[in-house]
mmCIF file of C-alpha atoms in Angstrom:
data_model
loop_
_atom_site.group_PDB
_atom_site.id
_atom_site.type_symbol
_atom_site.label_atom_id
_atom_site.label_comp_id
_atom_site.label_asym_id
_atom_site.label_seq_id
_atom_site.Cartn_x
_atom_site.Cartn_y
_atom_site.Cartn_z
ATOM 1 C CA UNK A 249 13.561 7.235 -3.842
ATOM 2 C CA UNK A 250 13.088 3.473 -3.966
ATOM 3 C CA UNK A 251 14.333 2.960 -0.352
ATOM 4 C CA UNK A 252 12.185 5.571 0.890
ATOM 5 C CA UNK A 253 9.072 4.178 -1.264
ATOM 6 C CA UNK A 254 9.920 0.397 0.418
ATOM 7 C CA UNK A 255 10.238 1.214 3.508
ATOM 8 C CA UNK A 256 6.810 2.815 3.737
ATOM 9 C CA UNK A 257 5.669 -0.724 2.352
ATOM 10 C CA UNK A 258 7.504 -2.580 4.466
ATOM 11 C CA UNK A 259 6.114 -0.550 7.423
ATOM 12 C CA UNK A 260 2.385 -1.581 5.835
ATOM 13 C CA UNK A 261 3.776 -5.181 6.472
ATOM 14 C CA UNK A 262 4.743 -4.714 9.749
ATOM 15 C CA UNK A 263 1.489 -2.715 10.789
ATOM 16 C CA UNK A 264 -1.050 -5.195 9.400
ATOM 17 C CA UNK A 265 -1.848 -6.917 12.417
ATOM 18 C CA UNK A 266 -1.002 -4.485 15.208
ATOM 19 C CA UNK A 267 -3.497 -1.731 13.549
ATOM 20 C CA UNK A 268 -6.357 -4.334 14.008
ATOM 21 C CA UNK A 269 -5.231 -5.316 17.421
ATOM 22 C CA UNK A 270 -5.162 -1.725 18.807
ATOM 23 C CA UNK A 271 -8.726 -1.126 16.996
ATOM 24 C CA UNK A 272 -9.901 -3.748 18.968
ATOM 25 C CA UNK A 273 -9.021 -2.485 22.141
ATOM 26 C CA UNK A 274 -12.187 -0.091 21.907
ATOM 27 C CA UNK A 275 -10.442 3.040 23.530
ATOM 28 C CA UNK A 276 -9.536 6.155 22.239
ATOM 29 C CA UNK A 277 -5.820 5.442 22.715
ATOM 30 C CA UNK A 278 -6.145 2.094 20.440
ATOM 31 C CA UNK A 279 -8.333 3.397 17.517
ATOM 32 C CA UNK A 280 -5.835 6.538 17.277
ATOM 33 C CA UNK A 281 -3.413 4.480 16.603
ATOM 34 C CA UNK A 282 -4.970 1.985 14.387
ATOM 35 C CA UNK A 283 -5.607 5.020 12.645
ATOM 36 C CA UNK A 284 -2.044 6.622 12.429
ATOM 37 C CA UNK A 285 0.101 3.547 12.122
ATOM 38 C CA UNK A 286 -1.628 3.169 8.269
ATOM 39 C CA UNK A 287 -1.653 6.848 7.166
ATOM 40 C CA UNK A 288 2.003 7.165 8.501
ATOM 41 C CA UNK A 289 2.990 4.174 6.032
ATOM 42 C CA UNK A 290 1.094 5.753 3.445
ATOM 43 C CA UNK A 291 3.327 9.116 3.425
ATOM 44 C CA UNK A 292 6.559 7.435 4.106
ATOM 45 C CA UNK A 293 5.521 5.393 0.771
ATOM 46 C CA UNK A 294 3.830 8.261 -1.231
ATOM 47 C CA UNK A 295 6.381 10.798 0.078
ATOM 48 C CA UNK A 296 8.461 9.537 -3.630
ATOM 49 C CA UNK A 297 6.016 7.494 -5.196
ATOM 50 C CA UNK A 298 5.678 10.493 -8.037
ATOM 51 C CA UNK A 299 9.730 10.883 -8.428
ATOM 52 C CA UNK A 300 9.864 7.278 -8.921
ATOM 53 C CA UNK A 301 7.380 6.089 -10.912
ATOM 54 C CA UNK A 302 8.608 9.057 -13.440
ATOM 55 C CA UNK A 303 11.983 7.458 -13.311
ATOM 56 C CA UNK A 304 10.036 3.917 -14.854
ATOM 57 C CA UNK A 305 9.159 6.181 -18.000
ATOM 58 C CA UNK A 306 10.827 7.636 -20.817
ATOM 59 C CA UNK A 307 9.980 11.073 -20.882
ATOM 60 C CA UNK A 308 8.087 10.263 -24.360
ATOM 61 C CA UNK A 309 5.710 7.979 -22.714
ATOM 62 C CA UNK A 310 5.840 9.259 -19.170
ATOM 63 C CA UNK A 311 2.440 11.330 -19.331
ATOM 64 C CA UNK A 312 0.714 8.443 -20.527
ATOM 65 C CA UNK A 313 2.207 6.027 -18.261
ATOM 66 C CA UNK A 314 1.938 7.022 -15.236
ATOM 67 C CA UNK A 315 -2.116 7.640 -15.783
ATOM 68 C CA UNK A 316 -2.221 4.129 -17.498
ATOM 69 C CA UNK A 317 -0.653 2.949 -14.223
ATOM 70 C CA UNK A 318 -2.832 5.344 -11.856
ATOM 71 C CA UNK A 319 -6.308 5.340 -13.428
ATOM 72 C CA UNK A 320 -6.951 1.467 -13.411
ATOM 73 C CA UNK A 321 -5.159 1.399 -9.893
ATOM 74 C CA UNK A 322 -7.399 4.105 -8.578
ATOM 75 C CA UNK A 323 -10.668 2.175 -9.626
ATOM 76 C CA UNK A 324 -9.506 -1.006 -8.178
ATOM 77 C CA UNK A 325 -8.504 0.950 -4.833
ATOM 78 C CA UNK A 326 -11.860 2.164 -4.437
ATOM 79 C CA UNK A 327 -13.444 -1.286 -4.079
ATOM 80 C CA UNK A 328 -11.231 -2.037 -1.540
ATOM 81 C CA UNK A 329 -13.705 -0.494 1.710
ATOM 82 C CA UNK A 330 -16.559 -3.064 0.467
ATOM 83 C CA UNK A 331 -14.062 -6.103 -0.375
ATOM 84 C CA UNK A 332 -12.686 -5.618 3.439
ATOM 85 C CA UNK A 333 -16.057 -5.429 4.833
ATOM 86 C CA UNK A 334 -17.588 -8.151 2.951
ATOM 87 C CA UNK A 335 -14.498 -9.964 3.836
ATOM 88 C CA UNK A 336 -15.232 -9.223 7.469
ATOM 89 C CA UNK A 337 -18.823 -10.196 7.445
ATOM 90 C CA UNK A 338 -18.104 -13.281 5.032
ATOM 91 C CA UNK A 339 -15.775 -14.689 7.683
ATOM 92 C CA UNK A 340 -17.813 -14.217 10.977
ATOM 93 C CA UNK A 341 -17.017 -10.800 11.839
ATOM 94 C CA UNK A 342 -13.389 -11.296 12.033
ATOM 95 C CA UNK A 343 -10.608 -9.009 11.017
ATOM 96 C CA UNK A 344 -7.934 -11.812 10.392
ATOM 97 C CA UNK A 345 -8.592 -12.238 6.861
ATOM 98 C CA UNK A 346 -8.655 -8.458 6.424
ATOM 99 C CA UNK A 347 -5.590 -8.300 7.851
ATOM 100 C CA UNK A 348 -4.029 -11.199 5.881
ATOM 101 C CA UNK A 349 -5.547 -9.220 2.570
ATOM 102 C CA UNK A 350 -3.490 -6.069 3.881
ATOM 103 C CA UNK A 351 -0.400 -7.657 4.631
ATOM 104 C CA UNK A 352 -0.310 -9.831 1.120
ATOM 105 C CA UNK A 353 -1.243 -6.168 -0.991
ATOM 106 C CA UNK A 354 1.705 -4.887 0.486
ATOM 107 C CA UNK A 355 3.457 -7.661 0.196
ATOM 108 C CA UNK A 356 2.957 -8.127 -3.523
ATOM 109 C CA UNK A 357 3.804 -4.325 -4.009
ATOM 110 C CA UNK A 358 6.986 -5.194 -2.327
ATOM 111 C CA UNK A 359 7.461 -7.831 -5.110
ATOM 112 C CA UNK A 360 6.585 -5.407 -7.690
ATOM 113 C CA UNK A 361 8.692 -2.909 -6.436
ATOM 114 C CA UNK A 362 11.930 -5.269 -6.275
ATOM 115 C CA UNK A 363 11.322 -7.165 -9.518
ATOM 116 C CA UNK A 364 10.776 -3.728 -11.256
ATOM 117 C CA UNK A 365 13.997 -2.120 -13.425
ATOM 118 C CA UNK A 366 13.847 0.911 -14.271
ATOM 119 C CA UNK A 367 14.686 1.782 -18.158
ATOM 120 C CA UNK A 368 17.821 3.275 -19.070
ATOM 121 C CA UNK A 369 17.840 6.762 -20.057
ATOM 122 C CA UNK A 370 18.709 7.357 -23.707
#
């Protein structure tokens, strides 16, 4: 589950300037891409997100963590469409820094995701 779960991040990594690129080609082609190439990351990550993040919990606790871990991370996700377009007005209309804020969330859920150990069952 963890490989399957990193390599979806990874693949957010690797995506984070090419998506803007082909958006900025302006054709049909381009923004179908720069639409795909994200959600495809997004299921190859998600795909085991749930078997894995139940793994990090005792089964005690598990309930409670995982909506500790996904309620807070929900709320913050949902001011991410105004933080990348103030971003891209703040910075003359460009998409760099957008992209650099993409790249370096996936980056430090890569981080996360290595430095993260599992407790042992009892």
């Amino acid at each position: 589950m963890r490989r399957v779960t990193l390599a979806g991040i990874l693949l957010h990594l690797v995506i984070a300037f090419p998506m803007f690129w082909l958006a900025d080609t302006r054709t049909v082609g381009g923004l179908w891409a720069a639409m795909c190439l994200p959600m495809l990351a997004s299921t190859i990550a998600y795909a085991s997100i749930g078997t894995l993040l139940s793994g990090w919990f005792t089964p005690r606790v598990r309930c409670t963590g995982l909506s500790m871990s996904f309620q807070p991370a929900g709320l913050m996700g949902s001011a991410a469409p105004s933080a990348a377009t103030w971003l891209f007005s703040a910075t003359g209309d460009s998409w760099t820094p957008v992209a650099l804020a993409f790249a370096a969330m996936a980056a430090l859920s890569v981080a996360c995701l290595m430095l993260h150990r599992p407790p042992r069952s009892t």
